[in-house]
Short mmCIF file of C-alpha atoms and ligand atoms in Angstrom, two decimals:
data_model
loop_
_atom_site.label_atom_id
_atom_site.label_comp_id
_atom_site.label_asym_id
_atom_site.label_seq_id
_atom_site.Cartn_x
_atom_site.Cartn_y
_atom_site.Cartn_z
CA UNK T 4 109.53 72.67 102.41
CA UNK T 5 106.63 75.12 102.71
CA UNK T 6 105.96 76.74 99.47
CA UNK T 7 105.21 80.38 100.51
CA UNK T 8 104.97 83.01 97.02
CA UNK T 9 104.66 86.51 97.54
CA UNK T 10 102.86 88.69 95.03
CA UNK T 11 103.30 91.98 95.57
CA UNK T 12 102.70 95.58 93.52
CA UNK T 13 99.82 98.52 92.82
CA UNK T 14 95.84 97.93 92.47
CA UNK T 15 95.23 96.89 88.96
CA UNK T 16 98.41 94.99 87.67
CA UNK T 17 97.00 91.82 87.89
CA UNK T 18 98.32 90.06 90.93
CA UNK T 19 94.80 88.65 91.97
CA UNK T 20 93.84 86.89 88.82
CA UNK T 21 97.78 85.42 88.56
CA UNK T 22 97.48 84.12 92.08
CA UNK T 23 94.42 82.59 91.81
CA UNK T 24 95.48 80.85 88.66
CA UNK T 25 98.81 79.56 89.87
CA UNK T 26 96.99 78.19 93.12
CA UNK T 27 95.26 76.54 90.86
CA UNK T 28 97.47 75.00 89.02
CA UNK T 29 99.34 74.10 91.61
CA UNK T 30 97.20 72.97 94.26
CA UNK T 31 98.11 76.17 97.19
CA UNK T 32 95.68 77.97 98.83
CA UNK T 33 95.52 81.79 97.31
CA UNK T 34 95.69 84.55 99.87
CA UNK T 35 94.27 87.94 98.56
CA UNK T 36 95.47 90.50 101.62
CA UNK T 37 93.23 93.75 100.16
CA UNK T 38 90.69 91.92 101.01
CA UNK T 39 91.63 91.60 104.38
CA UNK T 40 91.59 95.80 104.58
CA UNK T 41 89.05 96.01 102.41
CA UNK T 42 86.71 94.88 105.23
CA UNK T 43 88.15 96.55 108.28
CA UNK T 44 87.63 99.43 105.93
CA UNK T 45 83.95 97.99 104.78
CA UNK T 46 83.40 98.45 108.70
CA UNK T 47 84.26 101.78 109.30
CA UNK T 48 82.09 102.73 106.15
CA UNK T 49 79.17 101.10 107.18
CA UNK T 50 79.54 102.76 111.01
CA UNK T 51 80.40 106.25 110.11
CA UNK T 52 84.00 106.35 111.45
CA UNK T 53 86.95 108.50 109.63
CA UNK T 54 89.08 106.21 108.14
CA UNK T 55 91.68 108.48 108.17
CA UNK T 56 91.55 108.77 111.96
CA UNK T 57 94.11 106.33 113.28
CA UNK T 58 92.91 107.00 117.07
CA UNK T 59 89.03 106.44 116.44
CA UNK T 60 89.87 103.53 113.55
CA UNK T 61 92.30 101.47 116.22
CA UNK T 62 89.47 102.38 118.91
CA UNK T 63 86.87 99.96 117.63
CA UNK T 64 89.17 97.22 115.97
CA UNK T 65 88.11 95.21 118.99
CA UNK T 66 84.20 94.90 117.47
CA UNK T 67 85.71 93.80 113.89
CA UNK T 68 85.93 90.45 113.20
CA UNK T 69 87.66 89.20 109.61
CA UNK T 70 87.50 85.57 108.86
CA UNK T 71 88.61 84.06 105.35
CA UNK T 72 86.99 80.69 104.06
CA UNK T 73 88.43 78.90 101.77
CA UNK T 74 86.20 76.90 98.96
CA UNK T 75 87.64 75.02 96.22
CA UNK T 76 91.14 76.99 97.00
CA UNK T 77 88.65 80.34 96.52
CA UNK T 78 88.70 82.89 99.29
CA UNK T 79 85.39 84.04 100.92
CA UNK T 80 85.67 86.92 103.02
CA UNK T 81 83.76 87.44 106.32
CA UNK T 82 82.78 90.46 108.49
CA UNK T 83 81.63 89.61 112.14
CA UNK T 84 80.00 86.41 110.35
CA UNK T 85 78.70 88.47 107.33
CA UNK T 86 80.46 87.16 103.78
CA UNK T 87 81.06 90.89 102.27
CA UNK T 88 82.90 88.96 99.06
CA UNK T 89 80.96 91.56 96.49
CA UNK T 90 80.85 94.81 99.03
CA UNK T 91 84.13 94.97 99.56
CA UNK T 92 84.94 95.61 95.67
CA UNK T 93 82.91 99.45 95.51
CA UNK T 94 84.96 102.15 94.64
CA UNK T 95 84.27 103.44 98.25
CA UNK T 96 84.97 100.32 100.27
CA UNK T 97 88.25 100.78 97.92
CA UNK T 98 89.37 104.42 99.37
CA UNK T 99 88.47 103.48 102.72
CA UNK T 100 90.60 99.88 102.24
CA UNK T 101 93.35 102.69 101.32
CA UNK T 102 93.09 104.78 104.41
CA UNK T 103 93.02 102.26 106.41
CA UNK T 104 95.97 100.19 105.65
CA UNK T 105 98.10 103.40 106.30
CA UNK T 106 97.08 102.50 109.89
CA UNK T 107 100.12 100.84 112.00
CA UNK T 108 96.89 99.38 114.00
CA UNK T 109 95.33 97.90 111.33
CA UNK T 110 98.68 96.51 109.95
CA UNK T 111 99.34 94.66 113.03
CA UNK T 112 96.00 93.59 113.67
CA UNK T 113 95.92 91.64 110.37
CA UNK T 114 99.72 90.65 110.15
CA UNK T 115 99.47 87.43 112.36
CA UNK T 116 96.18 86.10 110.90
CA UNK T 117 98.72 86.37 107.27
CA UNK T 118 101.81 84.79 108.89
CA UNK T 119 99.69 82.06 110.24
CA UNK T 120 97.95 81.51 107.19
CA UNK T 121 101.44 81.18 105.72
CA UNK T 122 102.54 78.71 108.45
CA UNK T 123 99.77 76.29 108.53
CA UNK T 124 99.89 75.87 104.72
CA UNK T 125 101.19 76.37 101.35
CA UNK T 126 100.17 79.78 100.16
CA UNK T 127 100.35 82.52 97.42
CA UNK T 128 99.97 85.30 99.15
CA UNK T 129 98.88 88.80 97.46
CA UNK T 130 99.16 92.55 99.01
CA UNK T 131 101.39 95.19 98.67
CA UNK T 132 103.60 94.81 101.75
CA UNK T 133 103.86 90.30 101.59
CA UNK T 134 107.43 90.32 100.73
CA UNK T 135 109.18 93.54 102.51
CA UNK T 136 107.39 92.53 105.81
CA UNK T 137 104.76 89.35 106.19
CA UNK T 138 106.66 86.67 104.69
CA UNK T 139 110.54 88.40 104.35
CA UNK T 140 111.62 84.59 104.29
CA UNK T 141 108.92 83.27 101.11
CA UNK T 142 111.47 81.74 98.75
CA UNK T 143 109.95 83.38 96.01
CA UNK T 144 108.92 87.08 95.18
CA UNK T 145 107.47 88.36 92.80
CA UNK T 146 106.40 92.33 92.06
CA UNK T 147 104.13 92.62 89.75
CA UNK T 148 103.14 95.68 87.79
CA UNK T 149 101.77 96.42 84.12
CA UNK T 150 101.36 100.42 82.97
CA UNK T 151 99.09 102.86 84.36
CA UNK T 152 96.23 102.34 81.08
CA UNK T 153 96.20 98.95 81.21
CA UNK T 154 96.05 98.43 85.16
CA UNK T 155 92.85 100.92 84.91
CA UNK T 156 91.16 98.91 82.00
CA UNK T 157 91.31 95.66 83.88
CA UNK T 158 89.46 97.42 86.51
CA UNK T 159 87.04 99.48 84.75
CA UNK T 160 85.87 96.09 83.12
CA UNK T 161 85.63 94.16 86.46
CA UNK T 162 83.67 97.20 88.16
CA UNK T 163 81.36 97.55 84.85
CA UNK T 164 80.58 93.80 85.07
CA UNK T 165 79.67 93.77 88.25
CA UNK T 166 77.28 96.67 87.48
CA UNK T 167 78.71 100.11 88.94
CA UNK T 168 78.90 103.29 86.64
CA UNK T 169 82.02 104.63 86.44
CA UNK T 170 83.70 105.83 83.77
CA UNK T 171 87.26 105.22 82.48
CA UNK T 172 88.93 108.24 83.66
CA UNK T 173 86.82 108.21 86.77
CA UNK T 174 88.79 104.42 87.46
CA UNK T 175 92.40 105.45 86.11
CA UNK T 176 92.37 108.80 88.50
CA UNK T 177 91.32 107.27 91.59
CA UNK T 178 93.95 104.60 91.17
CA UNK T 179 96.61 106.89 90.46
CA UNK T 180 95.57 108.41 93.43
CA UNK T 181 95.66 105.07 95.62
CA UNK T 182 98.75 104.29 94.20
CA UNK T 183 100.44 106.70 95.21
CA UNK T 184 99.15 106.61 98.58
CA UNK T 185 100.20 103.20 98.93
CA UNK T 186 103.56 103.51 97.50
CA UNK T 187 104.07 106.83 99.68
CA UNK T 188 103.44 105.92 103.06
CA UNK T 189 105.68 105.68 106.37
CA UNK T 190 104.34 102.26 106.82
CA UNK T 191 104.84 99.19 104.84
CA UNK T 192 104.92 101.43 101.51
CA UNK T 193 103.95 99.06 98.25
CA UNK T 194 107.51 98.67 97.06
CA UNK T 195 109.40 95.25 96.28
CA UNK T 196 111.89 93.73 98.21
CA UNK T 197 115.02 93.05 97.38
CA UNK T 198 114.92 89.91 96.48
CA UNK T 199 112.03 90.60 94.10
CA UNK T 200 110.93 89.50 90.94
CA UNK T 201 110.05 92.56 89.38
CA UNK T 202 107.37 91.55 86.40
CA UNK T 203 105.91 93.36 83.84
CA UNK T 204 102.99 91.98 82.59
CA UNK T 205 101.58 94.77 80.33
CA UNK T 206 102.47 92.82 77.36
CA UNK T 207 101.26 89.75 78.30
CA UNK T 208 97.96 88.04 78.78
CA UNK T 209 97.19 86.15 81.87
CA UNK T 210 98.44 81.96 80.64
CA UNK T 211 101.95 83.66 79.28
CA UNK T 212 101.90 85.03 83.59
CA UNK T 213 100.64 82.07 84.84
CA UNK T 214 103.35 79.86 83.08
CA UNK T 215 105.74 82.67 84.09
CA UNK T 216 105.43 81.77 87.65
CA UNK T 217 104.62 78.18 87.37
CA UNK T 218 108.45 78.15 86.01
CA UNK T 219 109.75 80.19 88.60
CA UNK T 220 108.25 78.26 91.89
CA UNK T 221 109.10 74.50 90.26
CA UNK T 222 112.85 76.23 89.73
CA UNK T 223 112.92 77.62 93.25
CA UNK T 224 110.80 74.90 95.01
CA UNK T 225 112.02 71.87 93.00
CA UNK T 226 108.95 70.80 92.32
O1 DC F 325 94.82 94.82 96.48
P1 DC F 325 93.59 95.69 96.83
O2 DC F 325 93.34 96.77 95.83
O3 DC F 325 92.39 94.86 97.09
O4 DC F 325 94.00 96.41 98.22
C1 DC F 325 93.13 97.29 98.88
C2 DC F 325 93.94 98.32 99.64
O5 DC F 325 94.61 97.72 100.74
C3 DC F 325 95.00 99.04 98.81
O6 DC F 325 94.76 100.44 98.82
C4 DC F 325 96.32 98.77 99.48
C5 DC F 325 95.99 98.09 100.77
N1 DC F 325 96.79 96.90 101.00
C6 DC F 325 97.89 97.03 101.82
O7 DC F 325 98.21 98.13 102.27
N2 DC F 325 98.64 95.93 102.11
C7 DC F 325 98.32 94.72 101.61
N3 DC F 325 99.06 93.67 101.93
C8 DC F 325 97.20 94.59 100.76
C9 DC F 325 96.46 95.70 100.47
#
């Protein structure tokens, strides 16, 4: 049996550094989806074209190109043959990601490359929309989300250490602000499926998760 895990939930709770880990541990290949609109996003940045413009966004998805790589089980993320792993992470490149992936365009111009991804091998899959509408089959769910404070730390400290000034408040409005967004939207809104796990990990640091899940996927994958 394929093992397919969805992680789902909102910027900020954690769902990249779980999945990473448990593909780790378990030897599956850990697809992170943002990045995926992060670069069609990236694109429209870098060529000066309103993000929030579904007609002049779906007009040049022709010209962008998105290719993952996968080294070691880590994702490297290309744009028309240019790895943008670190550019894609700027507060901007995050808005735009935003916009963007309130595009029906954009959604189904990514959405094969995922279910593919999810065919050809065993996957944890990250995003916001994985288990509602990419993989509505994945034996197991999970939704993943850890209070509005502690979502914003984690990311103040990963943008600090990668050297961009921002300050605290700066980080926790603009992802209330995305959040909401996300969860808000006609299409493929961020909310879990029914079959969910819905985990709060605000109380607990990232092995506790890890060994979480691990529990979870040997239960429902008997393995
Ligand atoms: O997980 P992230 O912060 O890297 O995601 C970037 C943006 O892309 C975020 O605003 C929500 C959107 N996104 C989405 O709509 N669907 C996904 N499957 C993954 C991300």
């Amino acid at each position: 049996m394929r093992i397919n895990i969805a992680i789902d939930g909102p910027s900020g709770a954690g769902k990249s550094s779980l999945a990473k880990a448990v593909a780790k541990e378990l030897g599956l290949i850990h697809v992170d989806t943002g990045a995926m609109y992060r670069t069609v996003g990236l694109y429209m940045l870098e060529n000066g074209i309103d993000p929030k413009d579904p007609e002049a966004v779906s007009a040049v998805l022709n010209d962008v190109k998105v290719e993952l790589e996968f080294q070691d089980g880590v994702q490297h993320i290309y744009l028309n043959g240019r790895c943008v792993d670190s550019l894609i992470r700027s507060n901007e490149a995050s808005m735009y990601a935003s916009y963007v992936s309130a595009i029906q365009a954009v959604r189904d111009f990514l959405l094969n490359t995922q279910r593919q991804m999810a065919e050809k091998q065993d996957v944890i899959m990250d995003g916001r929309d994985i288990g509602t509408v990419i993989l509505p089959n994945a034996a197991l769910k999970i939704f993943l989300v850890a209070n509005d404070e502690a979502r914003a730390r984690r990311r103040y400290k990963e943008l600090t250490e990668k050297g961009e000034s921002v300050t605290f408040e700066e980080v926790l409005d603009l992802m209330k602000k995305r959040d909401e967004k996300d969860k808000g939207r006609k299409i493929a809104p961020a909310v879990p499926a029914d079959d969910a796990v819905i985990f709060d990990n605000t109380e607990y640091d990232l092995q506790q998760c890890v060994d979480y899940i691990i529990s979870l996927a040997k239960e429902r994958f008997s393995i």
